[in-house]
Coordinates of C-alpha atoms in Angstrom, one line a residue:
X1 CA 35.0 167.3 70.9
X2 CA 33.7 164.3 69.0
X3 CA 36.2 161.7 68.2
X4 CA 36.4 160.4 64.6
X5 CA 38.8 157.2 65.7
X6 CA 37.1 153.7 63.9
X7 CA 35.1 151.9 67.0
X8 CA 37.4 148.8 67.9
X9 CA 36.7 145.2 66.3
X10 CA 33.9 143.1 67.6
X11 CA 34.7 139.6 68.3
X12 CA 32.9 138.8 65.1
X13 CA 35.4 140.8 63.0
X14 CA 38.1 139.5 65.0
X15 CA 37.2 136.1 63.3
X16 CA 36.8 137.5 60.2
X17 CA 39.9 139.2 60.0
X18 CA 41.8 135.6 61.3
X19 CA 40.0 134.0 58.1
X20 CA 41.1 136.1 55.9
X21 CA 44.5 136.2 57.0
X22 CA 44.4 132.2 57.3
X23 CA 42.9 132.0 53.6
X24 CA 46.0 134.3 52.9
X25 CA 48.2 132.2 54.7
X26 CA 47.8 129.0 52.4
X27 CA 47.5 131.0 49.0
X28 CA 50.9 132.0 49.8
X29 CA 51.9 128.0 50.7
X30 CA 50.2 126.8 47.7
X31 CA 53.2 128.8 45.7
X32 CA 55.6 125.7 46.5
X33 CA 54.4 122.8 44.1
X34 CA 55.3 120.5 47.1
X35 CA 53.1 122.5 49.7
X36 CA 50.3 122.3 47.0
X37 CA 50.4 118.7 47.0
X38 CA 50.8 117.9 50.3
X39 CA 47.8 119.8 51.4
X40 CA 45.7 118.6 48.8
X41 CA 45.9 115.2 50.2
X42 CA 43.6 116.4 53.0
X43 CA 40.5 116.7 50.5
X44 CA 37.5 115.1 52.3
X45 CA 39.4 113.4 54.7
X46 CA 39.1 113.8 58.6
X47 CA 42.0 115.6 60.5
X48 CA 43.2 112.4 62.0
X49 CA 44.0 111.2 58.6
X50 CA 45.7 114.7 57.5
X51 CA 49.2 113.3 57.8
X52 CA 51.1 115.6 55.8
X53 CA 49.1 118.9 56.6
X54 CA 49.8 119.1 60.3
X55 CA 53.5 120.9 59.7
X56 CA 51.8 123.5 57.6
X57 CA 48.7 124.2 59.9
X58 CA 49.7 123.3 63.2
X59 CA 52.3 125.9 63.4
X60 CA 49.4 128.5 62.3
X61 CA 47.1 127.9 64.4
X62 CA 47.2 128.8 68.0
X63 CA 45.8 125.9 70.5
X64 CA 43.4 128.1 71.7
X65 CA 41.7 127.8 68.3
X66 CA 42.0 124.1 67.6
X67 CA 38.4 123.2 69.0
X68 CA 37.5 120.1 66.9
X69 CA 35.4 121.5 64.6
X70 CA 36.8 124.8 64.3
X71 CA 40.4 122.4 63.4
X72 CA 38.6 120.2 61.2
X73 CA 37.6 123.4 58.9
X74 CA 41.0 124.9 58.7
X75 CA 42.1 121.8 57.8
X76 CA 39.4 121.6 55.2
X77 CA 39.2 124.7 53.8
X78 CA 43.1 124.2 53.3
X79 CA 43.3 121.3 51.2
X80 CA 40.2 123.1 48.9
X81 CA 42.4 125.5 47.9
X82 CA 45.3 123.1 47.3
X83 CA 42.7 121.4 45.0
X84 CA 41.5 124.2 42.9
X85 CA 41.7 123.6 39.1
X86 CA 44.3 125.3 37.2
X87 CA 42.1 127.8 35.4
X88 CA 41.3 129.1 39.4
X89 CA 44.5 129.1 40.3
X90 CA 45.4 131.4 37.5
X91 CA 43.0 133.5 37.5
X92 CA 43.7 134.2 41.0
X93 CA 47.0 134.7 40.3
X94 CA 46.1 137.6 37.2
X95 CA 43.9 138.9 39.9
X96 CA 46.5 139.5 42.4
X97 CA 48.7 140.9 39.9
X98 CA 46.6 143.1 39.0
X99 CA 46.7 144.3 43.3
X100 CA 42.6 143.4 43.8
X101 CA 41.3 145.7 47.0
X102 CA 40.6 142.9 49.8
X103 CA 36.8 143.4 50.8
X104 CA 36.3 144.7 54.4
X105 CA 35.4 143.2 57.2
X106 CA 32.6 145.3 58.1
X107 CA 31.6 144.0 54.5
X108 CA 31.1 139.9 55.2
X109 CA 27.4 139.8 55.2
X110 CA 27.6 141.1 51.6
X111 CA 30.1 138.9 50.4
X112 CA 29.7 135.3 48.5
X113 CA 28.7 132.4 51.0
X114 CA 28.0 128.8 49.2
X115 CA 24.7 129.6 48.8
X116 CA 25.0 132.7 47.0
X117 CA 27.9 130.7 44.9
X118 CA 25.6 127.6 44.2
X119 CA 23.1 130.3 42.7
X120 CA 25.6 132.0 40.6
X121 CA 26.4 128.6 39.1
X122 CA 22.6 127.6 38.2
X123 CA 22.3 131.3 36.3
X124 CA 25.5 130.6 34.4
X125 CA 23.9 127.4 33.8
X126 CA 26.4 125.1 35.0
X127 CA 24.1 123.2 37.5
X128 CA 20.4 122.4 36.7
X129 CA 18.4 124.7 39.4
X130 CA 16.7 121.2 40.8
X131 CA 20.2 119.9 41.3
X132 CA 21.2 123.0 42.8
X133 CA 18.7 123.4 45.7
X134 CA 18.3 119.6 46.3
X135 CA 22.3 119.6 47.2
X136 CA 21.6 122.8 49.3
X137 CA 18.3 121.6 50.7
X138 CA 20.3 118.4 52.0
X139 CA 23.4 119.9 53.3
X140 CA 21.2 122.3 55.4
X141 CA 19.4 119.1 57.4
X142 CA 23.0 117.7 57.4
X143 CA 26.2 118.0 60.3
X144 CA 29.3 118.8 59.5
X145 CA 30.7 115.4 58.7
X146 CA 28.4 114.8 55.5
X147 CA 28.9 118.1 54.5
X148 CA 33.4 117.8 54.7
X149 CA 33.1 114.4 52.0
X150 CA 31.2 117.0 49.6
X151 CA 32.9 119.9 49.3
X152 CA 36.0 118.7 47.0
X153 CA 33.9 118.0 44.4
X154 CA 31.4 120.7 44.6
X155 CA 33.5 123.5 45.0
X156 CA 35.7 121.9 42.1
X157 CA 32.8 121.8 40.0
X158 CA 32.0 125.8 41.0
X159 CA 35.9 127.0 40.5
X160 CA 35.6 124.8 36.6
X161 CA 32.7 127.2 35.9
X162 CA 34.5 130.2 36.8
X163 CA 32.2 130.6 39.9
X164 CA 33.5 132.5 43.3
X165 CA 34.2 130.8 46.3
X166 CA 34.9 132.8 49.2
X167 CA 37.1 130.7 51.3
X168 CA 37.2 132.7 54.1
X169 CA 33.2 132.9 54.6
X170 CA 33.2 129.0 53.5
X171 CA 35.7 128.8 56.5
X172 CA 33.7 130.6 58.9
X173 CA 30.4 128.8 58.1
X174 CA 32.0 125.2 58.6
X175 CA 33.5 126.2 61.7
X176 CA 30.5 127.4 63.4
X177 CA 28.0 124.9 61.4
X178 CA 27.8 122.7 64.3
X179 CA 27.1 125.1 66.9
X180 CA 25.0 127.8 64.6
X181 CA 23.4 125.5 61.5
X182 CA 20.2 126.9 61.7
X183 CA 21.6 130.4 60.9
X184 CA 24.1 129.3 58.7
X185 CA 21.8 127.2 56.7
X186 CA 19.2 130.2 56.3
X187 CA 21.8 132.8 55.1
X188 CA 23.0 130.1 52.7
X189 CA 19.2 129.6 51.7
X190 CA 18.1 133.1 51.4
X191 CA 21.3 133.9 49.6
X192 CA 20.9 131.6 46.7
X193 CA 17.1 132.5 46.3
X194 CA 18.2 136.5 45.9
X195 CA 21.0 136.0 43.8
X196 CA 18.7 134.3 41.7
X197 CA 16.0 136.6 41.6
X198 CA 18.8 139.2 41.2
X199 CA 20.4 137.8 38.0
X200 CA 17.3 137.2 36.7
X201 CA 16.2 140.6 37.5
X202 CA 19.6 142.0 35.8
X203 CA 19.0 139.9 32.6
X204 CA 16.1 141.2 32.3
X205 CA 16.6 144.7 32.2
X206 CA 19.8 144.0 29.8
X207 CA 17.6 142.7 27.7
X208 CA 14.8 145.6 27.8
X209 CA 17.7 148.1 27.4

């Protein structure tokens, strides 16, 4: 008899699965104004200098998980979402109303990393394409600690345009970028060039129909 039973996680998923619930975690904080606030001071800034976010996170997250960098992009990816615009915040909140189907695991590779995101923003034209791959292009060549200082205002700019940003991928990417750039950075890279090709491809046959 053949079984039908799902195959169990991979360690990969595993992750996944914790970043999703983690990105989960702190939507559900950043429903007290004073939660918001408090993590929001962390934008750009170093875990040692995280004051007020350590009572929110440090219960979370298990100290088999708080490797430096893995820490520092928790902490990171928290006070991002503390610091999203208004107009993200509600139309995250409409979403969730409206009881959105969380995307699957099994799914990551398909869904938005920053590259992908960056390249959304250029065909909506809210970045100039040269803009757009120069900041790319640079954070590729670059660690993890000038990448951090960036993010606040990049992802803020993104969120303004009504552009996607996956936290939970965002969060998996800076955890590993240390230990894994080389990967990272070429997923990010072939990403944007595809989704760019893509929506151009789309427009196109819009426009032909």
């Amino acid at each position: 008899m053949t079984s039908t039973a799902a195959p169990p996680p991979t360690g990969k998923q595993k992750r996944i699965e914790r970043c999703d619930a983690f990105v989960g975690y702190v939507l559900g904080l950043c429903r007290d104004k004073k939660a918001q606030a408090d993590l929001r001071t962390g934008l750009g800034l170093p875990v040692e200098r995280c004051h007020y976010l350590h009572r929110y996170l440090v219960p979370w997250l298990p100290p088999e998980r708080l490797a430096v960098d893995v820490r520092r992009a928790h902490y990171a990816v928290a006070a991002l979402i503390a610091g999203r615009p208004r107009s993200a915040r509600d139309a995250h909140a409409a979403a969730a109303a409206a009881g959105p189907a969380a995307p699957a695991a099994q799914e990551w590779w398909k869904r938005p990393n920053l590259g992908g995101s960056l390249a959304h923003a250029v065909n909506k034209q809210a970045l100039k394409p040269a803009s757009a791959e120069g900041d790319l292009h640079l954070m590729t060549r670059q660690s993890s600690d000038a990448i951090h200082p960036r993010l606040p205002s990049l992802t803020r700019h993104l969120l303004t345009s009504s552009v996607t940003v996956d936290w939970a991928v965002l969060l998996e990417d800076l955890a590993w970028w240390n230990y894994d750039r080389d990967r990272i950075a070429t997923r990010w890279l072939e990403s944007y060039f595809r989704t760019r090709t893509f929506d151009d491809l789309d427009d196109e046959a819009k426009e032909t129909n």
